[in-house]
XYZ file of C-alpha atoms in Angstrom:
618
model
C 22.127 -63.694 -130.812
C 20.293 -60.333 -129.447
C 22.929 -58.201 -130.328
C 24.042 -60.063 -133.822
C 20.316 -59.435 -134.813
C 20.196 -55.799 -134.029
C 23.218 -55.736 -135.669
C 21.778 -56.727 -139.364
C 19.049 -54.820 -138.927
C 21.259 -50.927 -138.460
C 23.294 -51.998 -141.023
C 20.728 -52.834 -143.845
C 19.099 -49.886 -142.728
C 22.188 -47.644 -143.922
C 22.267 -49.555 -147.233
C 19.705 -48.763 -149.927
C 16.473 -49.783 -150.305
C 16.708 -53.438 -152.524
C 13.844 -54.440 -154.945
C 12.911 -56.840 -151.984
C 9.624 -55.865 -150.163
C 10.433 -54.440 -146.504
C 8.197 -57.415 -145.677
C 10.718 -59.666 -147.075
C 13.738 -58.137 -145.842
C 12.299 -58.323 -142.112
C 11.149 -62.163 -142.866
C 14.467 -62.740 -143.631
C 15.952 -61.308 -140.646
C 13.617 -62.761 -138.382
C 14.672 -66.485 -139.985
C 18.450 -65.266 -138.792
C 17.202 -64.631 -135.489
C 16.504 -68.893 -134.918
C 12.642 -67.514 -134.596
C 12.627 -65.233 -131.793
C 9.263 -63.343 -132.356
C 10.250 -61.037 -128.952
C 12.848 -58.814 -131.388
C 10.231 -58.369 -134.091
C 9.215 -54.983 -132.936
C 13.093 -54.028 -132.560
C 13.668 -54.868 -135.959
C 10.645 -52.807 -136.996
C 11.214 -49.562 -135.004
C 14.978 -49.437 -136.688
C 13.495 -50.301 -140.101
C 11.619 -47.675 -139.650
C 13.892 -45.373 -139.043
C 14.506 -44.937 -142.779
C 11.262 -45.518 -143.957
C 9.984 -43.102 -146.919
C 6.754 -42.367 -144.960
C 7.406 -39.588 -142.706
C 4.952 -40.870 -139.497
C 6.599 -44.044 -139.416
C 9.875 -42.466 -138.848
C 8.617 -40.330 -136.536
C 7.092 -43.021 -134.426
C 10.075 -44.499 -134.550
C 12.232 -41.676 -133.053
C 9.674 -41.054 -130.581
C 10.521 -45.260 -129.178
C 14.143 -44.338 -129.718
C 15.355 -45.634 -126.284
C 13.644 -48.775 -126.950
C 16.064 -49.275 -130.007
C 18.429 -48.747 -127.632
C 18.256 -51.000 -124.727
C 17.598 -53.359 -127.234
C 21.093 -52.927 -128.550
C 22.577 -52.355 -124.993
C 25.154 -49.034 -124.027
C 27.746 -49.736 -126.148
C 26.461 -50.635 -129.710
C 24.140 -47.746 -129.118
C 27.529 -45.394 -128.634
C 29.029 -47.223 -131.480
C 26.043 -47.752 -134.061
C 23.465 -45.976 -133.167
C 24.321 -42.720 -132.331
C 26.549 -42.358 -135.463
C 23.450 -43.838 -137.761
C 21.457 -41.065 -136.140
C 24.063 -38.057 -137.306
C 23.719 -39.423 -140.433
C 20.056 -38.870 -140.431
C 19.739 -35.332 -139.796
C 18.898 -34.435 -142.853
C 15.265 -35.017 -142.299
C 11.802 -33.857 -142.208
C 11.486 -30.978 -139.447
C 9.118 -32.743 -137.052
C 11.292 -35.856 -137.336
C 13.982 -33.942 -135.892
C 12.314 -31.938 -133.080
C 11.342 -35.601 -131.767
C 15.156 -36.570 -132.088
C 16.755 -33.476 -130.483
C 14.050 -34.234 -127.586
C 14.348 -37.903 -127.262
C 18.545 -37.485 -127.012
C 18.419 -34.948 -124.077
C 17.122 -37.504 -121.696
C 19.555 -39.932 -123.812
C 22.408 -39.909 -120.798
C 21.248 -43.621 -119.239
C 21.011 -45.265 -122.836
C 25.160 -44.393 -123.802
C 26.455 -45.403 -120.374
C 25.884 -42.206 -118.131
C 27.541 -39.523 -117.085
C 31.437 -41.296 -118.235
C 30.043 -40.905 -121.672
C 27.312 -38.236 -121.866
C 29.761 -37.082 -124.252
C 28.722 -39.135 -127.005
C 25.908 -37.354 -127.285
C 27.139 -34.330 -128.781
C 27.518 -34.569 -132.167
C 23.975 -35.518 -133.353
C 22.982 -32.497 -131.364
C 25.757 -30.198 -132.802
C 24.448 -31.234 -136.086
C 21.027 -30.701 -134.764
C 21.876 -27.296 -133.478
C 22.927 -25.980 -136.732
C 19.388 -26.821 -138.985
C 17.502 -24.151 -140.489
C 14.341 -24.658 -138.693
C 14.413 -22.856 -136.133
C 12.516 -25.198 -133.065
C 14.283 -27.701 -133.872
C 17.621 -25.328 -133.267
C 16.006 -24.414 -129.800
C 15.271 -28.154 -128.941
C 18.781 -29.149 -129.529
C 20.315 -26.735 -127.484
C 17.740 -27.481 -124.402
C 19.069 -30.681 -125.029
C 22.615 -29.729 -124.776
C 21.555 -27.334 -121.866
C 20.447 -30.439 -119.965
C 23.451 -32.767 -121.158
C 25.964 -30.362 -120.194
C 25.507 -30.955 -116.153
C 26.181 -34.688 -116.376
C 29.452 -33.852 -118.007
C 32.596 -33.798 -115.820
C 34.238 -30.757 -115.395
C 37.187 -32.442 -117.511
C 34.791 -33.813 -119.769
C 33.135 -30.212 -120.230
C 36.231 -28.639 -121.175
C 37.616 -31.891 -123.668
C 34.420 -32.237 -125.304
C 31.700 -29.331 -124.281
C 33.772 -26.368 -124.203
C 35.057 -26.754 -128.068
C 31.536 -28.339 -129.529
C 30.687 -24.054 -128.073
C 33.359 -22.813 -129.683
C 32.730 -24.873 -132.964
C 29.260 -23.466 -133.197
C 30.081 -19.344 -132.088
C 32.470 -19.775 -135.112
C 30.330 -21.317 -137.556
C 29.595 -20.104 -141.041
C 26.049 -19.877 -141.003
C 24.127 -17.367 -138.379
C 22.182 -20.762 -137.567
C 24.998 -22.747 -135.680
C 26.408 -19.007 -133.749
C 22.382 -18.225 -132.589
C 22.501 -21.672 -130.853
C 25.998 -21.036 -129.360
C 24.886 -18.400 -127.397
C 22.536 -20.260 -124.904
C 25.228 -22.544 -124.245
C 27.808 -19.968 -122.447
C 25.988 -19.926 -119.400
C 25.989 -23.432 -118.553
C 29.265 -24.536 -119.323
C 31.112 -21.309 -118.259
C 30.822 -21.643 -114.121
C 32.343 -24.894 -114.205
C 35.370 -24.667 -116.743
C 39.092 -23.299 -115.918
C 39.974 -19.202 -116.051
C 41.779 -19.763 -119.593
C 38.642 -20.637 -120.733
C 36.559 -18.284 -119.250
C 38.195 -15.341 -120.934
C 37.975 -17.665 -124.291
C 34.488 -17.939 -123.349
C 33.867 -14.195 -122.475
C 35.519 -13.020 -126.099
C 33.123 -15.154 -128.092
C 30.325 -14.025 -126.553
C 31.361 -10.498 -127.031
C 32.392 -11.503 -131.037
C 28.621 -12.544 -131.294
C 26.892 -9.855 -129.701
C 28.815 -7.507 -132.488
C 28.008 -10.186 -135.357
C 26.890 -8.726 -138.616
C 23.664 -11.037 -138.410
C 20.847 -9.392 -136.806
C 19.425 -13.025 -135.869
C 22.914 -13.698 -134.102
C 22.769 -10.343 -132.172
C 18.765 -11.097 -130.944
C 20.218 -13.984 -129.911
C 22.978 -12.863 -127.807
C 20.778 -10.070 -126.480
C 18.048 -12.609 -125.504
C 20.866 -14.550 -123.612
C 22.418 -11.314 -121.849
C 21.191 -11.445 -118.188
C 21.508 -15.324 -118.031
C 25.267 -14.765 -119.148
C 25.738 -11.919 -116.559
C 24.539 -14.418 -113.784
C 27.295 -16.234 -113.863
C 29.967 -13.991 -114.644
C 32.447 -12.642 -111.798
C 30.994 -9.183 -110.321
C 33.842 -7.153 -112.230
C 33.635 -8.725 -115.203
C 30.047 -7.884 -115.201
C 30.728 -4.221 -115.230
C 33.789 -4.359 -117.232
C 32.150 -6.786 -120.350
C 28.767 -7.010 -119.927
C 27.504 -3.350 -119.327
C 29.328 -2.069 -122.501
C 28.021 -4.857 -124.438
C 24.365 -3.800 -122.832
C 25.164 -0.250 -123.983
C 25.655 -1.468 -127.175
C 23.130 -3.874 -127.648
C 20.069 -1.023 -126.058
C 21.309 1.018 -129.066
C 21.154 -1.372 -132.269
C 20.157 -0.046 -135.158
C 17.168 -3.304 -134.758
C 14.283 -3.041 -132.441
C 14.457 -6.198 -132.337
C 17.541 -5.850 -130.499
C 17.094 -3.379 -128.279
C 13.905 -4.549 -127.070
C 15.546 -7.441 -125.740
C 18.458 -5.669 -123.997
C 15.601 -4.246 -122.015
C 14.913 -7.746 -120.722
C 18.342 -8.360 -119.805
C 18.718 -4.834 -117.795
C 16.239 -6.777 -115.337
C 18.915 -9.274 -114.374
C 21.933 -6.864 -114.761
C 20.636 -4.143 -112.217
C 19.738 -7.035 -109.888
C 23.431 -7.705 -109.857
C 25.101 -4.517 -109.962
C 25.466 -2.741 -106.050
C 23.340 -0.048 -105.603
C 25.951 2.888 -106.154
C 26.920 1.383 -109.316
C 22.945 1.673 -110.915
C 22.541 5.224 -111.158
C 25.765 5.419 -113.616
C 26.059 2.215 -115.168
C 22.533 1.353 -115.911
C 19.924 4.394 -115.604
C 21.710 6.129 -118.901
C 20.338 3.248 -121.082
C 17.153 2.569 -119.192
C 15.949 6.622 -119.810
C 16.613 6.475 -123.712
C 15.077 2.753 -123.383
C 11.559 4.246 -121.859
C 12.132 7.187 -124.882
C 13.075 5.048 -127.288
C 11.599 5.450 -130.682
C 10.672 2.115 -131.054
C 7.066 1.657 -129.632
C 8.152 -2.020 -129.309
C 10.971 -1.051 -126.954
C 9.176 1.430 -125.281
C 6.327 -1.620 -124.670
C 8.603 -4.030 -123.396
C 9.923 -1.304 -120.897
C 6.278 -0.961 -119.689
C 6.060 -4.599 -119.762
C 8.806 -5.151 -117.504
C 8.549 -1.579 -115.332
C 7.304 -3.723 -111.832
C 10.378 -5.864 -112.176
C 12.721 -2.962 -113.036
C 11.378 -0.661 -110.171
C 12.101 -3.597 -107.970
C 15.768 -3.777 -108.789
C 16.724 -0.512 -108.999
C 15.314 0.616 -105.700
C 13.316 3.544 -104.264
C 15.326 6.282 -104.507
C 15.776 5.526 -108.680
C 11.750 4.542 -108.514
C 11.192 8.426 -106.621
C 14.030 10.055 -109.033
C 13.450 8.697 -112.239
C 10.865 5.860 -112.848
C 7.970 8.003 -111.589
C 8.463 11.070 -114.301
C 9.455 7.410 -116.797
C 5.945 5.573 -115.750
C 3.960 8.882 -116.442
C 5.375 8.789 -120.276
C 4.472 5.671 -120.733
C 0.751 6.289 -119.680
C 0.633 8.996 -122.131
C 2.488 7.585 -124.856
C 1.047 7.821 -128.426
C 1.160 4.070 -128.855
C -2.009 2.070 -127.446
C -0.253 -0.861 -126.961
C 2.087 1.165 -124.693
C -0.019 2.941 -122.717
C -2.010 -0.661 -122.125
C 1.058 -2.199 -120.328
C 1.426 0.581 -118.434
C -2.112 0.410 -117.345
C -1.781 -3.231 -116.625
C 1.188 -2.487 -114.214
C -0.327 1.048 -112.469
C -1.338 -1.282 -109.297
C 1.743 -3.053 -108.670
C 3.881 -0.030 -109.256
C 2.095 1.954 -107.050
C 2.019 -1.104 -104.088
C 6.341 -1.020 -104.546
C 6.602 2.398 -104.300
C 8.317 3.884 -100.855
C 6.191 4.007 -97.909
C 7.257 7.374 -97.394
C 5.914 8.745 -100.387
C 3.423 6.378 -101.591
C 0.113 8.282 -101.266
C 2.059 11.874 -102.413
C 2.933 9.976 -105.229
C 0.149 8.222 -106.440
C -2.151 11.459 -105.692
C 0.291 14.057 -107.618
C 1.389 11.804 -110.415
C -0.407 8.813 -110.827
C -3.754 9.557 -110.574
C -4.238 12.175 -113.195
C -2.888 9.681 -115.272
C -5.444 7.098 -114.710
C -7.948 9.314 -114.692
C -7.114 10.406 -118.282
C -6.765 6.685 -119.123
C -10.562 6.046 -117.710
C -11.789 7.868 -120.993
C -9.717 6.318 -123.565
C -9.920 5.692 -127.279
C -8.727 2.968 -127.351
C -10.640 -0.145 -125.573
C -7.389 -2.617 -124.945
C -6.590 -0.049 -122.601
C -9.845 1.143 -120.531
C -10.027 -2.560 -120.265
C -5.997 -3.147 -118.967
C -6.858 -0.161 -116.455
C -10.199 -1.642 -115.117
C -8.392 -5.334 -114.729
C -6.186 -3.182 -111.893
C -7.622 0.151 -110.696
C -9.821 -1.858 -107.847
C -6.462 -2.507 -106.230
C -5.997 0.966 -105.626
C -8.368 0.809 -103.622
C -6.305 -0.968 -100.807
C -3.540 1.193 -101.315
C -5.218 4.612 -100.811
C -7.877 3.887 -97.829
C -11.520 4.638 -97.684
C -11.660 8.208 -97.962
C -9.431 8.748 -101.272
C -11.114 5.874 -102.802
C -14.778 7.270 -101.711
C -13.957 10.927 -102.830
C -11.193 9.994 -106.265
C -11.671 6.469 -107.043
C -15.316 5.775 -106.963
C -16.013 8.566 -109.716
C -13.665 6.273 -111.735
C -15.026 3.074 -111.174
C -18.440 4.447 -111.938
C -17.400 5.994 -115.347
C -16.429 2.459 -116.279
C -19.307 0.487 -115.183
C -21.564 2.745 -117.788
C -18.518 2.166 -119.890
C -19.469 1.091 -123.572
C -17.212 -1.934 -124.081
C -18.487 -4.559 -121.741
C -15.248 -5.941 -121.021
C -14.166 -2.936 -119.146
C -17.546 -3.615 -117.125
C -16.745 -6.973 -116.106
C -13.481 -6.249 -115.218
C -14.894 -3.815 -112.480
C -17.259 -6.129 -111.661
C -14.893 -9.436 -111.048
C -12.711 -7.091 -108.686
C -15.196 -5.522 -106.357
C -14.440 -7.420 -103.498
C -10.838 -4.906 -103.516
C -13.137 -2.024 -102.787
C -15.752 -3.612 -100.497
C -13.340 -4.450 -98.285
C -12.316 -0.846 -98.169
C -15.643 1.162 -98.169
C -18.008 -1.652 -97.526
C -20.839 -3.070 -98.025
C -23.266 0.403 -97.779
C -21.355 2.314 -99.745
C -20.888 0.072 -102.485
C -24.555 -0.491 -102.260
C -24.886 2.921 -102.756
C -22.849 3.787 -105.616
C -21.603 0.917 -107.586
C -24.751 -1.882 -107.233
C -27.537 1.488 -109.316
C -25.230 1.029 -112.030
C -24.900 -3.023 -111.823
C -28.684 -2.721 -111.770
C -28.849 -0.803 -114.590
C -26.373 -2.632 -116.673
C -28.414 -6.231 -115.496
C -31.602 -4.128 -117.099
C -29.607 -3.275 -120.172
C -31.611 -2.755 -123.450
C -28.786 -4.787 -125.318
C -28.760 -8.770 -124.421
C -25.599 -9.297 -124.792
C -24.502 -7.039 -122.135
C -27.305 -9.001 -120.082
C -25.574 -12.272 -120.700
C -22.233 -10.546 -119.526
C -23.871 -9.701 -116.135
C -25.452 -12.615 -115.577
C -22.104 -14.852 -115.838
C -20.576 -12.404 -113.716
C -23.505 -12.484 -111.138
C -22.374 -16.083 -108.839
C -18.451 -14.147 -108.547
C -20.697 -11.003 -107.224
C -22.617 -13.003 -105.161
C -19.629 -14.584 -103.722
C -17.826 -11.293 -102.962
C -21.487 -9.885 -101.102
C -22.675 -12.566 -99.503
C -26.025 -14.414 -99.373
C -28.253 -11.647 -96.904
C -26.975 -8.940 -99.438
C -27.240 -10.359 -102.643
C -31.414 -11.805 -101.108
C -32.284 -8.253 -100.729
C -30.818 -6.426 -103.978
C -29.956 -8.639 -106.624
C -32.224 -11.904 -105.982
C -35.161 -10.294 -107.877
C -32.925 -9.615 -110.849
C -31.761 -13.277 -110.818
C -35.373 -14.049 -111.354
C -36.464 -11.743 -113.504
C -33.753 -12.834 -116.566
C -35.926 -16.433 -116.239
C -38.345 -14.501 -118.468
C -36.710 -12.820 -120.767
C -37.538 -12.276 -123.993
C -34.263 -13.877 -125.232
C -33.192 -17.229 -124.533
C -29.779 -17.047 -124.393
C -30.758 -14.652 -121.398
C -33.151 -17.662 -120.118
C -30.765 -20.502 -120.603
C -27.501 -18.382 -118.999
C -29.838 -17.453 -115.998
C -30.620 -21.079 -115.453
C -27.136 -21.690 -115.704
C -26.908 -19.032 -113.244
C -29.288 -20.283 -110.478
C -27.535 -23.442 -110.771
C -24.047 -22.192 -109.590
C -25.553 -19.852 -107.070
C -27.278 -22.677 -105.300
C -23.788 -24.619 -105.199
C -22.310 -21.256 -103.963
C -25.163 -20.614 -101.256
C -26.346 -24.447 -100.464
C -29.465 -26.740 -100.659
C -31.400 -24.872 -97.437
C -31.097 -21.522 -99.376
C -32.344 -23.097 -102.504
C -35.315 -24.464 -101.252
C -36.484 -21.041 -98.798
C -35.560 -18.639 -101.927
C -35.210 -20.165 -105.626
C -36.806 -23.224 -105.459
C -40.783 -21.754 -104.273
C -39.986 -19.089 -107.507
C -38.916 -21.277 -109.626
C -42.126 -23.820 -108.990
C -44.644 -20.499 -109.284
C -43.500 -20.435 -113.180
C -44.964 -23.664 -113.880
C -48.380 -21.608 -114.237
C -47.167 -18.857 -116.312
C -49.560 -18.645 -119.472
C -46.406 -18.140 -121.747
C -45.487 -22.060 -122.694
C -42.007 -20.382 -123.054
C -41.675 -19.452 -119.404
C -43.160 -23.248 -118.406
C -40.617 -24.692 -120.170
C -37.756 -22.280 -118.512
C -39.429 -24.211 -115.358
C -38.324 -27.429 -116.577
C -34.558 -26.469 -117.478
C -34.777 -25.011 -114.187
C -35.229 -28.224 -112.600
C -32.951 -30.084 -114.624
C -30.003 -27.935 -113.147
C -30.939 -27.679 -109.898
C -31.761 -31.276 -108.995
C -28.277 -32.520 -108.324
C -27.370 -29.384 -106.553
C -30.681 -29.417 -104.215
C -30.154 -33.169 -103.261
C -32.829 -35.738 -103.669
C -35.447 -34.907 -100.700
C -35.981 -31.361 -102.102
C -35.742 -33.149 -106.069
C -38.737 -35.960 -104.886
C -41.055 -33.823 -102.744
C -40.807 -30.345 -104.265
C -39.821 -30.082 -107.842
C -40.819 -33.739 -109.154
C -44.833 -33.341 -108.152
C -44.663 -30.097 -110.748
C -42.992 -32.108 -113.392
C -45.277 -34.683 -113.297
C -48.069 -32.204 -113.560
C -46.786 -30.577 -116.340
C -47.356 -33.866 -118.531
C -50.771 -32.838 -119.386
C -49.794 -29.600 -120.722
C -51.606 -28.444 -123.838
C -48.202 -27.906 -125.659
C -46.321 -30.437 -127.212
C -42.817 -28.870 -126.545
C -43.790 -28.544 -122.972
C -44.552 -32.505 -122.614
C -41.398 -33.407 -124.468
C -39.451 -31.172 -122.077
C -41.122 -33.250 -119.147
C -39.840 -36.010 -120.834
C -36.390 -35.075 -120.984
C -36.697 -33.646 -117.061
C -37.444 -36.697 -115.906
C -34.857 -38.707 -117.582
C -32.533 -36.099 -115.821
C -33.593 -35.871 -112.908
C -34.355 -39.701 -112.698
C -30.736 -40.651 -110.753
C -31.364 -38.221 -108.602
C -35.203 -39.196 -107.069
C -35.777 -42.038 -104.978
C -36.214 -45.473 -106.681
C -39.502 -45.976 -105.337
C -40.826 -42.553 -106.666
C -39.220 -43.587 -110.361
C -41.783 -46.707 -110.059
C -44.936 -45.848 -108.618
C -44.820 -41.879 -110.259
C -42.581 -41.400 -113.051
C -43.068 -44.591 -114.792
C -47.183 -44.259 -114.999
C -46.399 -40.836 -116.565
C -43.635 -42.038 -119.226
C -45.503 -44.573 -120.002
C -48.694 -42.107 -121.089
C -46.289 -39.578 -122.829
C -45.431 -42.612 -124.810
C -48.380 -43.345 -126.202
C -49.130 -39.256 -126.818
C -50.325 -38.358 -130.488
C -47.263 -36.381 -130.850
C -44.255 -37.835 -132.433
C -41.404 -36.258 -130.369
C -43.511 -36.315 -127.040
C -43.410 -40.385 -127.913
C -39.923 -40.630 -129.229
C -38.435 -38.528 -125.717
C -40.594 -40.638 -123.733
C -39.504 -43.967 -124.902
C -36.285 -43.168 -124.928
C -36.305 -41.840 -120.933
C -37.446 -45.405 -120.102
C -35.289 -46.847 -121.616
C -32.505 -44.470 -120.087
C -34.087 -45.289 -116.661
C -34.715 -48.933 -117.194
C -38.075 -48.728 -116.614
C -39.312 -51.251 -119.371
C-alpha cells in the first residue's frame, strides 16, 4: 500500500496541472491510501516537487532523501531518479540544492552496486549555464566516483567524462576537466592514454573558459599521472598554458607549477620548469605577476635552495619593486617567510644584501595596502636576524612606521611586538618603541586614540603586568577623561579586559582605588565614566571586591545633583545586582531604588522602577 501510494503521487506529478485544487488532488490520494495520515507529508514533499512556487520546490529538494526512503532503493532508481533528470530545467537555487542533495545520494539507490544510477541527473546537472551549480555537480560526481567499482568506473564513469570533454557547449567540457583526476588512477592503461588525449584536446580548446578550466585543474591532473608522462604531457601543456594569449590563463598555470615542481626530481627543475617560472615573475600581466608573489613561499619551497640562491632571490627583488601596488603588497606579505626558507648558509648575506634595501624602500611607500602588508611581517625579522641587526637596521624601520600616517600600519607593529621583545627585550623596547606608543596614545586625532586603546590589553599581554604598572597604567587612566566618549567608553572597555588579563588582586591594588577617586570629579561627565566603570568591572572583580568596594560609591552617587548621574546609578545597580550578595540587594540597594523611584525626574523614576523589577525587589 506504501509503495502503490508513492506511486500515484510521482506519476501525477509528471502529468499537468488539472483544474482540480492541489488540495483536492492530495485529498484524493490520501482516500486511496485507506487513511494513512503517516504518508501525508510524503505525498506533499513530491507534490511539491513541481510546484509553481519556487521555495516550495526548493524545500522539497532539500528533504529529497526523505522522498526516497519513503519509496524504498529501487522505485527511487526506477522513478525517482529519472523524474529528477527531467526536472533540470529549473530555477538555479533549485538545482544547487539537487546537485548537493544527490552526492550523498549513494545509500538511497542501493550503494555502491548502483552508485551508478546517479549519473545522469548530474551529467545533466554538469552541463547548466550557471555556473555553481556546474561546480556542485561535479563535487558531486567527484565524491560519487570512489564508490564506483573499478569496472563500474570504466562502464559507466569513464564515458559520462568522455561525453562531457566532447560536448558542444564550453559548459559540459569546463566540468569534464575536474573529473580526470579521480577516475584516471583507478581505470585500465587503454584508458589512460584516452584519458590523457582529452585532457590535452581541452587545454588547446578554442574557449577561453574551457582552457581556465583545464589550467585550474593542471597540478591535480599531474598528481596522478605516471612520473614520465608528467614530463612528456604535462610540462608542454604547462608551457603552453603559462603563455596564453589570456591572463586569465596564465595566472593559473602559475598555480599549477606549485604541484608540478613538487613532482619533478630536482635535476629535472632547472630545465623543465625555471624557463616558464622567470617569464611568469616578468610577465606583463600584473595579475600573473601577483599570483607569482602570491604563491613565491610555496614555490621557493619546491624548487629548493640552490634555485631560491640562483634565481628566486634576483625574482623576489622584482616583485618588491614592481610598478603594480597590488604586486609589490604580496610580496611584502611573504618577505618573512621567504627569508625564514632561505639556506642557512646564506640567510643573513642574503637578507642584508638583497632583502633589506628592499624593505626599507617599501617602509616609505605610496601606497598604504602595502606599508600595511610589510608591517603585518617585518617584526618577524626580527627572529631571523638577532639582536644586534635588528637594534642597529630594523628598529629605525619599525619606528618610521609607528609615526606612520595610516593607523593600520601602526597597529600592525603594535600587535607583533612580542617578535622583537623577545629579541632585544624589554629595555630596549622601552626605550625606543614604547616614546612613540606614548605619543601615538596622546595623539591629537581620536580616532588614532581609539586604535591604541583596543590594541592596549594585546600590549599588555606581550609586557607583562610590572611593565605595563609603571609605563602605560597612567595612560590607561588618563583616556577615562577624555574629552571624547568614544575614547571614554573604549577605555572602559579597556580596563575591563585588562583586569580579565591581569586578575581580581591586580584590579583591586591598581584600577579599582582610581577608578573609585572619579566619583568626586566636578565634571558630571567623568562621574558617570565611574559608573560604566563599575558596570564592566563587577563580574570580572568577583563579588567581595563588587559589595565592599565599588557598591558603597554607587549608592552614594544616588544623591547626585544631576539627573543623568542618578539614572546611571540606576542602571549600575541593576547590573551589578547578580553579582552583590543577596543580603546587600535588600538591606542597601533596595532603600536606594526605591527613593530614585519616587525622584522628580522622569527617567531617574522610569530606570529605577524598572531595576526592581529586574531584581525582583518589589
Amino acid at each position: 500500500m506504501y509503495g502503490r501510494y508513492c506511486s500515484s503521487i510521482v506519476s501525477s506529478a509528471e502529468n499537468p496541472v488539472s483544474r482540480r485544487s492541489r488540495k483536492q488532488q492530495l485529498e484524493s490520494k490520501m482516500a486511496g491510501a485507506d487513511g494513512d495520515d503517516s504518508l501525508y507529508p510524503i505525498a506533499v514533499l513530491i507534490d511539491e516537487l513541481r510546484n509553481e512556487d519556487v521555495q516550495l520546490r526548493l524545500n522539497s529538494i532539500k528533504k529529497l532523501s526523505t522522498i526516497a526512503l519513503a519509496l524504498g532503493v529501487e522505485r527511487t532508481r526506477t522513478e525517482l531518479l529519472p523524474f529528477l533528470t527531467d526536472t533540470i530545467y529549473d530555477e538555479d537555487e533549485v538545482l544547487l540544492a539537487l546537485a548537493e542533495q544527490l552526492g550523498s545520494f549513494t545509500a538511497l539507490v542501493g550503494g555502491p552496486d548502483f552508485v551508478y544510477c546517479l549519473l545522469p541527473p548530474l551529467e545533466s546537472l554538469a552541463t547548466v549555464e550557471e555556473t555553481v551549480v556546474r561546480d556542485k555537480a561535479v563535487e558531486s560526481l567527484r565524491k560519487i566516483s570512489h564508490e564506483h567499482s573499478p569496472v563500474d568506473l570504466e562502464v559507466h564513469f569513464e564515458p559520462l567524462v568522455k561525453r562531457l570533454a566532447s560536448g558542444d557547449w564550453f559548459t559540459s567540457r569546463t566540468s569534464a576537466c575536474g573529473l580526470f583526476s579521480v577516475c584516471y588512477p583507478r581505470v585500465s592503461s587503454t584508458v589512460k592514454a584516452e584519458i590523457r588525449q582529452h585532457f590535452r584536446t581541452l587545454c588547446s580548446d578554442d574557449t577561453p573558459m574551457v582552457r581556465r578550466a583545464a589550467a585550474s585543474k593542471l597540478g591535480e591532473f599531474a598528481k596522478v599521472l605516471e612520473l614520465d608522462y608528467v614530463k612528456s604531457d604535462i610540462i608542454p601543456l604547462f608551457t603552453t598554458l603559462a603563455s596564453d594569449e589570456q591572463d586569465s590563463v596564465r595566472l593559473l598555470a602559475v598555480e599549477a607549477c606549485v604541484s608540478i615542481a613538487q613532482l619533478l626530481p630536482q635535476e629535472d627543475l632547472e630545465a623543465l620548469v625555471m624557463p616558464t617560472l622567470r617569464q611568469a615573475a616578468e610577465d606583463k600581466s600584473w595579475r600573473v605577476r601577483y599570483m607569482v608573489a602570491d604563491k613565491f613561499s610555496e614555490l621557493q619551497k619546491a624548487v629548493g635552495p640552490e634555485i631560491t640562491k640562483n634565481d628566486l632571490v634576483p625574482a623576489f627583488q622584482n616583485l618588491l619593486k614592481d610598478c603594480e601596488a597590488e604586486v609589490r603588497a604580496a610580496a611584502a606579505n611573504k618577505v618573512k617567510e621567504f627569508c625564514e626558507n632561505l639556506p642557512d648558509d646564506s640567510k643573513e648575506n642574503i637578507i642584508m644584501s638583497h632583502i633589506l634595501p628592499c624593505v626599507k624602500e617599501l617602509v616609505s611607500d605610496t601606497n598604504q595596502h602595502v606599508k600595511s602588508a610589510l608591517a603585518s611581517v617585518i617584526m618577524g625579522l626580527s627572529t631571523i636576524l638577532g639582536k644586534d641587526d635588528t637594534i642597529e637596521h630594523l628598529l629605525p624601520l619599525f619606528l618610521a612606521q609607528l609615526k606612520d600616517e595610516c593607523p593600520e600600519v601602526r597597529l600592525n607593529i603594535i600587535s607583533n611586538l612580542d617578535c622583537v621583545n623577545e629579541v632585544i627585550g624589554i629595555r630596549q623596547l622601552s626605550q625606543s618603541l614604547l616614546p612613540a606608543i606614548v605619543e601615538l596614545a596622546e595623539d591629537a586625532k581620536w580616532r588614532v586614540r581609539l586604535a591604541i586603546i583596543e590594541y592596549m590589553p594585546l600590549l599588555a599581554g606581550q609586557l607583562g603586568v610590572e611593565f605595563f604598572d609603571e609605563k602605560l597604567n597612567s595612560l590607561c587612566m588618563a583616556w577615562l577623561v577624555d574629552h571624547v566618549y568614544a575614547i571614554r567608553e573604549a577605555a572602559t572597555c579597556n580596563l575591563m579586559k585588562l583586569v580579565e588579563k591581569f586578575g581580581a588582586e591586580w584590579a583591586q591594588n591598581t584600577i579599582v582605588p582610581k577608578v573609585v577617586a572619579m566619583a568626586n570629579d566636578p565634571n558630571y561627565l567623568h562621574r558617570m565614566t565611574t559608573l560604566f566603570c563599575i558596570n564592566a568591572l563587577s563580574e570580572a572583580c568577583g563579588q567581595d571586591i563588587t559589595t565592599k568596594q565599588m557598591l558603597p560609591i554607587v549608592l552614594k552617587m544616588s544623591g547626585d545633583q544631576v539627573a543623568n548621574v542618578r539614572f546611571n546609578v540606576a542602571k549600575s545597580l541593576q547590573k551589578i545586582g547578580p553579582v552583590l550578595e543577596s543580603t546587600a540587594l535588600q538591606a542597601e540597594v533596595k532603600p536606594v531604588l526605591e527613593k530614585l523611584a519616587t525622584d522628580q525626574d522622569m527617567d531617574v523614576k522610569y530606570f529605577a522602577q524598572e531595576a526592581i523589577s529586574v531584581l525582583a525587589l518589589a
